[in-house]
mmCIF file of C-alpha atoms in Angstrom:
data_model
loop_
_atom_site.group_PDB
_atom_site.id
_atom_site.type_symbol
_atom_site.label_atom_id
_atom_site.label_comp_id
_atom_site.label_asym_id
_atom_site.label_seq_id
_atom_site.Cartn_x
_atom_site.Cartn_y
_atom_site.Cartn_z
ATOM 1 C CA THR B 1 91.358 37.288 89.193
ATOM 2 C CA ARG B 2 87.924 37.369 87.613
ATOM 3 C CA ARG B 3 86.431 34.202 86.270
ATOM 4 C CA GLY B 4 86.385 33.846 82.469
ATOM 5 C CA HIS B 5 89.273 36.332 81.880
ATOM 6 C CA ASP B 6 92.709 35.190 80.922
ATOM 7 C CA THR B 7 95.387 36.092 83.435
ATOM 8 C CA ALA B 8 98.924 36.488 82.439
ATOM 9 C CA GLN B 9 101.210 33.858 83.828
ATOM 10 C CA GLU B 10 104.834 34.097 83.988
ATOM 11 C CA VAL B 11 106.140 32.143 81.078
ATOM 12 C CA PRO B 12 109.734 30.923 81.180
ATOM 13 C CA PRO B 13 111.895 32.306 78.350
ATOM 14 C CA PRO B 14 112.804 29.948 75.554
ATOM 15 C CA PRO B 15 116.034 27.973 75.976
ATOM 16 C CA GLY B 16 119.066 30.085 75.595
ATOM 17 C CA ALA B 17 117.269 33.340 76.232
ATOM 18 C CA THR B 18 117.179 35.439 79.382
ATOM 19 C CA ARG B 19 114.597 37.805 80.422
ATOM 20 C CA GLY B 20 114.780 41.183 78.741
ATOM 21 C CA MET B 21 117.572 40.101 76.335
ATOM 22 C CA ALA B 22 117.449 39.146 72.770
ATOM 23 C CA LEU B 23 118.339 35.653 71.773
ATOM 24 C CA LYS B 24 121.976 35.126 71.343
ATOM 25 C CA LYS B 25 123.791 32.305 69.874
ATOM 26 C CA LYS B 26 126.537 30.689 71.760
ATOM 27 C CA GLY B 27 130.014 31.711 70.937
ATOM 28 C CA GLY B 28 130.134 35.267 71.910
ATOM 29 C CA LYS B 29 129.841 36.816 68.508
ATOM 30 C CA LYS B 30 126.792 38.765 67.617
ATOM 31 C CA LYS B 31 125.235 37.763 64.479
ATOM 32 C CA GLU B 32 122.451 39.473 62.907
ATOM 33 C CA THR B 33 119.247 37.682 63.454
ATOM 34 C CA ASP B 34 117.163 36.725 60.583
ATOM 35 C CA PRO B 35 113.747 38.459 60.463
ATOM 36 C CA ALA B 36 112.079 35.127 59.721
ATOM 37 C CA GLU B 37 113.749 33.630 62.709
ATOM 38 C CA LEU B 38 112.633 36.579 64.813
ATOM 39 C CA ALA B 39 109.106 36.114 63.614
ATOM 40 C CA ASN B 40 109.295 32.390 64.542
ATOM 41 C CA VAL B 41 110.625 33.252 67.969
ATOM 42 C CA GLU B 42 107.834 35.779 68.478
ATOM 43 C CA LYS B 43 105.352 33.169 67.310
ATOM 44 C CA LEU B 44 106.896 30.634 69.656
ATOM 45 C CA ARG B 45 106.680 33.116 72.565
ATOM 46 C CA PHE B 46 103.143 33.955 71.705
ATOM 47 C CA ALA B 47 102.229 30.302 71.439
ATOM 48 C CA GLU B 48 103.924 29.532 74.771
ATOM 49 C CA VAL B 49 101.977 32.389 76.428
ATOM 50 C CA GLU B 50 98.769 31.219 74.809
ATOM 51 C CA VAL B 51 99.430 27.615 75.840
ATOM 52 C CA ALA B 52 100.100 28.784 79.462
ATOM 53 C CA ALA B 53 96.931 30.870 79.460
ATOM 54 C CA LEU B 54 94.942 27.936 78.008
ATOM 55 C CA GLN B 55 96.478 25.613 80.610
ATOM 56 C CA GLN B 56 95.481 28.039 83.316
ATOM 57 C CA ARG B 57 91.914 28.299 81.919
ATOM 58 C CA LEU B 58 91.822 24.535 81.688
ATOM 59 C CA ASP B 59 92.841 24.297 85.377
ATOM 60 C CA VAL B 60 90.193 26.820 86.360
ATOM 61 C CA LYS B 61 87.529 24.999 84.285
ATOM 62 C CA GLU B 62 88.595 21.626 85.810
ATOM 63 C CA HIS B 63 88.311 23.221 89.259
ATOM 64 C CA GLU B 64 84.931 24.670 88.454
ATOM 65 C CA THR B 65 83.771 21.312 86.993
ATOM 66 C CA ALA B 66 84.977 19.483 90.140
ATOM 67 C CA THR B 67 83.178 22.069 92.325
ATOM 68 C CA ALA B 68 80.060 21.811 90.243
ATOM 69 C CA ARG B 69 80.128 17.978 90.389
ATOM 70 C CA SER B 70 80.607 18.143 94.171
ATOM 71 C CA ALA B 71 77.758 20.603 94.461
ATOM 72 C CA GLU B 72 75.658 18.366 92.194
ATOM 73 C CA ARG B 73 76.372 15.342 94.409
ATOM 74 C CA ASP B 74 75.529 17.414 97.487
ATOM 75 C CA TRP B 75 72.380 18.648 95.758
ATOM 76 C CA ARG B 76 71.356 15.144 94.693
ATOM 77 C CA GLY B 77 71.946 13.919 98.276
ATOM 78 C CA GLN B 78 69.779 16.758 99.558
ATOM 79 C CA VAL B 79 67.095 15.996 96.946
ATOM 80 C CA GLN B 80 67.133 12.356 97.984
ATOM 81 C CA THR B 81 66.911 13.337 101.669
ATOM 82 C CA TYR B 82 64.132 15.811 100.986
ATOM 83 C CA GLY B 83 62.412 13.261 98.784
ATOM 84 C CA GLY B 84 62.402 10.804 101.667
ATOM 85 C CA GLN B 85 61.216 13.456 104.036
ATOM 86 C CA LEU B 86 58.524 14.500 101.601
ATOM 87 C CA ALA B 87 57.360 10.929 101.176
ATOM 88 C CA ALA B 88 57.225 10.529 104.945
ATOM 89 C CA GLN B 89 55.314 13.787 105.267
ATOM 90 C CA ARG B 90 52.881 12.667 102.529
ATOM 91 C CA GLU B 91 52.337 9.374 104.373
ATOM 92 C CA ASP B 92 51.844 11.270 107.612
ATOM 93 C CA ALA B 93 49.443 13.653 105.908
ATOM 94 C CA LEU B 94 47.467 10.728 104.442
ATOM 95 C CA ASP B 95 47.357 9.085 107.931
ATOM 96 C CA ILE B 96 46.216 12.363 109.483
ATOM 97 C CA THR B 97 43.652 12.925 106.725
ATOM 98 C CA ALA B 98 42.266 9.397 107.166
ATOM 99 C CA ASP B 99 42.116 9.852 110.954
ATOM 100 C CA MET B 100 40.448 13.286 110.617
ATOM 101 C CA SER B 101 37.987 11.800 108.119
ATOM 102 C CA ARG B 102 37.124 8.994 110.461
ATOM 103 C CA GLN B 103 36.722 11.423 113.382
ATOM 104 C CA PHE B 104 34.570 13.719 111.189
ATOM 105 C CA GLN B 105 32.331 10.856 110.152
ATOM 106 C CA THR B 106 31.967 9.745 113.783
ATOM 107 C CA MET B 107 31.213 13.261 114.928
ATOM 108 C CA GLN B 108 28.793 13.765 112.010
ATOM 109 C CA HIS B 109 26.993 10.542 112.998
ATOM 110 C CA ARG B 110 26.785 11.575 116.642
ATOM 111 C CA LEU B 111 25.530 15.033 115.638
ATOM 112 C CA GLN B 112 22.915 13.509 113.331
ATOM 113 C CA ILE B 113 21.639 11.331 116.198
ATOM 114 C CA GLN B 114 21.559 14.396 118.460
ATOM 115 C CA ILE B 115 19.764 16.453 115.777
ATOM 116 C CA ASP B 116 17.194 13.658 115.259
ATOM 117 C CA THR B 117 16.601 13.471 119.056
ATOM 118 C CA LEU B 118 16.270 17.269 119.329
ATOM 119 C CA GLU B 119 13.905 17.401 116.357
ATOM 120 C CA LYS B 120 11.752 14.719 118.006
ATOM 121 C CA ASP B 121 11.801 16.704 121.270
ATOM 122 C CA VAL B 122 10.861 19.907 119.403
ATOM 123 C CA HIS B 123 8.012 18.060 117.655
ATOM 124 C CA ASP B 124 6.782 16.607 120.952
ATOM 125 C CA LEU B 125 7.076 19.930 122.732
ATOM 126 C CA SER B 126 5.281 21.682 119.859
ATOM 127 C CA ALA B 127 2.418 19.168 120.205
ATOM 128 C CA VAL B 128 2.307 19.747 123.975
ATOM 129 C CA GLY B 129 2.431 23.522 123.346
ATOM 130 C CA ARG B 130 -0.463 23.290 120.874
ATOM 131 C CA GLU B 131 -2.479 21.290 123.405
ATOM 132 C CA LYS B 132 -1.726 23.799 126.141
ATOM 133 C CA ASP B 133 -2.647 26.659 123.759
ATOM 134 C CA GLN B 134 -5.971 24.944 123.104
ATOM 135 C CA VAL B 135 -6.554 24.465 126.873
ATOM 136 C CA ILE B 136 -5.634 28.114 127.461
ATOM 137 C CA GLN B 137 -7.985 29.238 124.696
ATOM 138 C CA ARG B 138 -10.806 27.062 126.162
ATOM 139 C CA ILE B 139 -10.180 28.385 129.671
ATOM 140 C CA THR B 140 -10.015 31.937 128.316
ATOM 141 C CA ARG B 141 -13.323 31.459 126.526
ATOM 142 C CA GLU B 142 -14.867 29.981 129.691
ATOM 143 C CA PHE B 143 -13.461 32.768 131.768
ATOM 144 C CA GLU B 144 -14.751 35.389 129.364
ATOM 145 C CA ALA B 145 -18.172 33.697 129.284
ATOM 146 C CA ALA B 146 -18.193 33.553 133.122
ATOM 147 C CA ALA B 147 -17.037 37.162 133.296
ATOM 148 C CA ALA B 148 -19.775 38.170 130.869
ATOM 149 C CA ALA B 149 -22.318 36.247 132.979
ATOM 150 C CA LYS B 150 -21.043 37.940 136.137
ATOM 151 C CA ASP B 151 -21.119 41.278 134.413
ATOM 152 C CA LEU B 152 -24.746 40.568 133.390
ATOM 153 C CA GLU B 153 -25.577 39.463 136.972
ATOM 154 C CA VAL B 154 -23.872 42.549 138.447
ATOM 155 C CA SER B 155 -25.689 44.710 135.974
ATOM 156 C CA GLY B 156 -29.001 43.036 137.019
ATOM 157 C CA LEU B 157 -28.133 43.452 140.700
ATOM 158 C CA ARG B 158 -27.308 47.106 140.113
ATOM 159 C CA GLN B 159 -30.565 47.607 138.444
ATOM 160 C CA SER B 160 -32.359 45.838 141.352
ATOM 161 C CA LEU B 161 -30.370 47.946 143.814
ATOM 162 C CA GLU B 162 -31.298 51.092 141.935
ATOM 163 C CA ASP B 163 -34.942 49.943 141.874
ATOM 164 C CA MET B 164 -34.809 49.187 145.574
ATOM 165 C CA ALA B 165 -33.151 52.531 146.263
ATOM 166 C CA GLN B 166 -35.835 54.243 144.262
ATOM 167 C CA GLN B 167 -38.520 52.356 146.149
ATOM 168 C CA PHE B 168 -36.893 53.151 149.491
ATOM 169 C CA SER B 169 -36.600 56.776 148.443
ATOM 170 C CA ASP B 170 -40.238 56.815 147.429
ATOM 171 C CA MET B 171 -41.209 55.074 150.705
ATOM 172 C CA LEU B 172 -39.106 57.485 152.738
ATOM 173 C CA LYS B 173 -40.595 60.475 150.910
ATOM 174 C CA GLU B 174 -44.084 59.090 151.516
ATOM 175 C CA THR B 175 -43.360 58.517 155.181
ATOM 176 C CA LEU B 176 -41.930 61.994 155.571
ATOM 177 C CA ASP B 177 -44.871 63.446 153.776
ATOM 178 C CA LYS B 178 -47.249 61.584 156.156
ATOM 179 C CA MET B 179 -45.257 62.685 159.191
ATOM 180 C CA THR B 180 -45.230 66.201 157.987
ATOM 181 C CA GLU B 181 -49.021 65.981 157.457
ATOM 182 C CA ARG B 182 -49.614 64.586 160.965
ATOM 183 C CA MET B 183 -47.438 67.153 162.562
ATOM 184 C CA SER B 184 -49.329 69.824 160.745
ATOM 185 C CA GLU B 185 -52.583 68.334 161.889
ATOM 186 C CA THR B 186 -51.453 68.172 165.502
ATOM 187 C CA ALA B 187 -50.052 71.557 165.531
#
């Protein structure tokens, strides 16, 4: 049967009546039945069927109510259980959050110390780097000055070498010329 629909229930016939037969009075003689009495009998049958249907609906509703109350008790029990679990989880979450916060602050403090140390090292190394850059620049200037002096000296020596070569060439030419002249005189 579907919920919410009346279902026909077998209703016992009124006293003195059998199924499928009209009401008869005791005594064996058939009397004509009064139409008002027939209407009352029909009303009575209808009322009995309606009472049976209503009783059945009442039984179904009582069963549904009992089932709903049982489900509600189960639900409330689950809500209470879940509420306890949720409270425990919240407490665990707060503990975890506090622990993570403490760990984060400790880590942040350590990292800040490390950052400060590294910044100091960078500053110190930058100062050393600047000093070395200055030394390199000074040495480079000195080297360039020495190289320029050497270039000037080399240039002077080349000029002297060229002058000496020229003088030697002139001397050689003069000597050759004198030898050629003597040979011509002796010949």
